[in-house]
């Protein structure tokens, strides 16, 4: 498969996709017809216009899957697909409702390049269970696209030792996930991404990632690390320690 999985689409102090624009435009060559899936936000037209504006200078033809009829047909006309960020529960619910979930799995496993950011990156994992989002809607299932066999936590946030907040840290929440499920979780800090080409997976971007696995301490992974072994894991869900 050919995947670009961004932790985030907007970096502090920069414009939409600006922090990763060189990587994005290398992944999506000039003239590509890009099917954009805007369902993670409520205003699909405005969201599509934002992506179109960000990529116009690179000569990429952005077409919202909600524009002009059948979303599955729009996907079939594309050279690549981009699923944007927002609420992951709303997004997955819409993928089921429109028939795009099954169509995406078939298209991407068949070679269609897939780019995700935030919620769109969550969709590439087997399950929605490691999202940071509030369940504002109830999808038919937590089962996502399963383009990679491990879980991802976009926007991974390190604990602030000076904070007086007493709720769980991100690390504690992912540890709780691993108490119930035996599936590695790749924490992508903002400004980082994962590039998958065939059987090879490499971390990129401005910040290191953090890998969580049952029975071992979290491990720091420097940007540029080859994490291809994650593509060969076999995760198990609903398996208590």
mmCIF file of C-alpha atoms in Angstrom, residues 70-198:
data_model
loop_
_atom_site.group_PDB
_atom_site.id
_atom_site.type_symbol
_atom_site.label_atom_id
_atom_site.label_comp_id
_atom_site.label_asym_id
_atom_site.label_seq_id
_atom_site.Cartn_x
_atom_site.Cartn_y
_atom_site.Cartn_z
ATOM 1 C CA UNK A 70 -22.319 9.365 -5.482
ATOM 2 C CA UNK A 71 -19.245 9.564 -3.178
ATOM 3 C CA UNK A 72 -18.124 6.074 -4.209
ATOM 4 C CA UNK A 73 -18.197 7.147 -7.882
ATOM 5 C CA UNK A 74 -16.119 10.232 -7.027
ATOM 6 C CA UNK A 75 -13.568 7.982 -5.348
ATOM 7 C CA UNK A 76 -13.422 5.798 -8.442
ATOM 8 C CA UNK A 77 -12.452 8.798 -10.587
ATOM 9 C CA UNK A 78 -9.515 9.802 -8.384
ATOM 10 C CA UNK A 79 -5.754 9.306 -8.577
ATOM 11 C CA UNK A 80 -5.462 9.542 -4.762
ATOM 12 C CA UNK A 81 -7.649 10.093 -1.706
ATOM 13 C CA UNK A 82 -7.242 12.415 1.288
ATOM 14 C CA UNK A 83 -9.314 12.074 4.457
ATOM 15 C CA UNK A 84 -9.131 15.191 6.592
ATOM 16 C CA UNK A 85 -9.253 15.689 10.330
ATOM 17 C CA UNK A 86 -12.101 16.582 12.645
ATOM 18 C CA UNK A 87 -14.284 14.286 14.712
ATOM 19 C CA UNK A 88 -13.370 10.636 14.142
ATOM 20 C CA UNK A 89 -16.760 9.266 15.243
ATOM 21 C CA UNK A 90 -18.642 11.516 12.836
ATOM 22 C CA UNK A 91 -16.194 10.599 10.070
ATOM 23 C CA UNK A 92 -16.424 6.838 10.534
ATOM 24 C CA UNK A 93 -20.214 7.000 10.790
ATOM 25 C CA UNK A 94 -20.315 8.810 7.421
ATOM 26 C CA UNK A 95 -17.963 6.299 5.808
ATOM 27 C CA UNK A 96 -20.345 3.498 6.774
ATOM 28 C CA UNK A 97 -23.431 5.478 5.711
ATOM 29 C CA UNK A 98 -22.103 6.390 2.253
ATOM 30 C CA UNK A 99 -20.545 3.009 1.458
ATOM 31 C CA UNK A 100 -17.111 4.599 1.358
ATOM 32 C CA UNK A 101 -15.661 2.401 4.074
ATOM 33 C CA UNK A 102 -15.789 -0.738 1.942
ATOM 34 C CA UNK A 103 -14.902 1.189 -1.224
ATOM 35 C CA UNK A 104 -11.844 2.748 0.415
ATOM 36 C CA UNK A 105 -10.513 -0.576 1.660
ATOM 37 C CA UNK A 106 -10.865 -2.071 -1.811
ATOM 38 C CA UNK A 107 -9.362 0.938 -3.603
ATOM 39 C CA UNK A 108 -6.405 1.500 -1.268
ATOM 40 C CA UNK A 109 -5.450 -2.177 -0.996
ATOM 41 C CA UNK A 110 -5.670 -2.156 -4.788
ATOM 42 C CA UNK A 111 -3.069 0.615 -5.044
ATOM 43 C CA UNK A 112 -4.866 3.956 -4.663
ATOM 44 C CA UNK A 113 -2.603 6.344 -2.670
ATOM 45 C CA UNK A 114 -4.156 7.274 0.681
ATOM 46 C CA UNK A 115 -3.379 10.383 2.710
ATOM 47 C CA UNK A 116 -4.885 10.981 6.127
ATOM 48 C CA UNK A 117 -4.540 13.695 8.730
ATOM 49 C CA UNK A 118 -5.643 13.370 12.354
ATOM 50 C CA UNK A 119 -9.075 11.680 12.106
ATOM 51 C CA UNK A 120 -8.137 10.511 8.616
ATOM 52 C CA UNK A 121 -5.061 8.866 10.093
ATOM 53 C CA UNK A 122 -7.213 7.229 12.768
ATOM 54 C CA UNK A 123 -9.228 5.659 9.954
ATOM 55 C CA UNK A 124 -6.150 3.806 8.669
ATOM 56 C CA UNK A 125 -5.915 1.764 11.893
ATOM 57 C CA UNK A 126 -8.018 -1.334 12.617
ATOM 58 C CA UNK A 127 -10.193 0.387 15.228
ATOM 59 C CA UNK A 128 -11.352 3.782 16.454
ATOM 60 C CA UNK A 129 -10.419 2.882 20.025
ATOM 61 C CA UNK A 130 -7.310 5.069 20.336
ATOM 62 C CA UNK A 131 -8.795 8.334 19.070
ATOM 63 C CA UNK A 132 -8.780 11.402 21.318
ATOM 64 C CA UNK A 133 -12.236 12.486 20.131
ATOM 65 C CA UNK A 134 -15.597 12.708 21.874
ATOM 66 C CA UNK A 135 -18.237 10.295 20.484
ATOM 67 C CA UNK A 136 -20.642 12.972 19.236
ATOM 68 C CA UNK A 137 -22.358 10.333 17.082
ATOM 69 C CA UNK A 138 -22.493 6.534 17.301
ATOM 70 C CA UNK A 139 -21.073 4.704 14.261
ATOM 71 C CA UNK A 140 -22.315 1.194 13.477
ATOM 72 C CA UNK A 141 -18.970 -0.183 14.635
ATOM 73 C CA UNK A 142 -15.566 0.964 15.886
ATOM 74 C CA UNK A 143 -13.997 -1.031 13.045
ATOM 75 C CA UNK A 144 -12.123 1.388 10.797
ATOM 76 C CA UNK A 145 -10.270 0.694 7.529
ATOM 77 C CA UNK A 146 -7.468 -1.526 8.846
ATOM 78 C CA UNK A 147 -4.936 -0.349 6.269
ATOM 79 C CA UNK A 148 -2.232 -0.938 8.893
ATOM 80 C CA UNK A 149 -2.471 -3.684 11.565
ATOM 81 C CA UNK A 150 -1.547 -1.463 14.542
ATOM 82 C CA UNK A 151 -3.227 1.469 16.255
ATOM 83 C CA UNK A 152 -2.231 5.132 15.875
ATOM 84 C CA UNK A 153 -2.744 8.026 18.269
ATOM 85 C CA UNK A 154 -2.449 11.298 16.322
ATOM 86 C CA UNK A 155 -1.722 14.515 18.241
ATOM 87 C CA UNK A 156 0.108 12.466 20.870
ATOM 88 C CA UNK A 157 0.694 14.819 23.795
ATOM 89 C CA UNK A 158 3.377 14.426 26.451
ATOM 90 C CA UNK A 159 2.398 15.054 30.056
ATOM 91 C CA UNK A 160 3.171 18.514 31.426
ATOM 92 C CA UNK A 161 4.955 18.021 34.777
ATOM 93 C CA UNK A 162 3.874 21.506 35.865
ATOM 94 C CA UNK A 163 0.184 20.905 35.196
ATOM 95 C CA UNK A 164 -2.317 20.653 38.061
ATOM 96 C CA UNK A 165 -4.829 18.782 35.864
ATOM 97 C CA UNK A 166 -5.731 15.487 37.548
ATOM 98 C CA UNK A 167 -7.327 13.635 34.632
ATOM 99 C CA UNK A 168 -5.438 10.867 32.843
ATOM 100 C CA UNK A 169 -2.453 11.762 30.706
ATOM 101 C CA UNK A 170 -2.362 10.479 27.142
ATOM 102 C CA UNK A 171 0.168 7.855 28.204
ATOM 103 C CA UNK A 172 -2.151 6.658 30.975
ATOM 104 C CA UNK A 173 -5.097 6.386 28.571
ATOM 105 C CA UNK A 174 -3.057 4.329 26.109
ATOM 106 C CA UNK A 175 -1.838 2.126 28.960
ATOM 107 C CA UNK A 176 -5.495 1.493 29.842
ATOM 108 C CA UNK A 177 -6.145 0.550 26.209
ATOM 109 C CA UNK A 178 -3.320 -1.995 26.383
ATOM 110 C CA UNK A 179 -4.797 -3.518 29.534
ATOM 111 C CA UNK A 180 -7.782 -4.573 27.404
ATOM 112 C CA UNK A 181 -6.174 -5.004 23.964
ATOM 113 C CA UNK A 182 -2.873 -6.444 22.749
ATOM 114 C CA UNK A 183 -2.194 -4.100 19.826
ATOM 115 C CA UNK A 184 0.792 -1.729 19.499
ATOM 116 C CA UNK A 185 -0.059 1.991 19.442
ATOM 117 C CA UNK A 186 2.096 4.501 17.584
ATOM 118 C CA UNK A 187 1.835 7.931 19.179
ATOM 119 C CA UNK A 188 2.438 10.593 16.518
ATOM 120 C CA UNK A 189 3.297 13.959 17.999
ATOM 121 C CA UNK A 190 2.142 17.054 16.111
ATOM 122 C CA UNK A 191 4.384 17.800 13.149
ATOM 123 C CA UNK A 192 5.141 14.121 12.506
ATOM 124 C CA UNK A 193 3.851 11.521 10.081
ATOM 125 C CA UNK A 194 4.191 7.930 8.927
ATOM 126 C CA UNK A 195 5.027 7.014 5.337
ATOM 127 C CA UNK A 196 4.123 3.504 4.187
ATOM 128 C CA UNK A 197 5.306 2.180 0.828
ATOM 129 C CA UNK A 198 4.588 -1.480 0.270
#
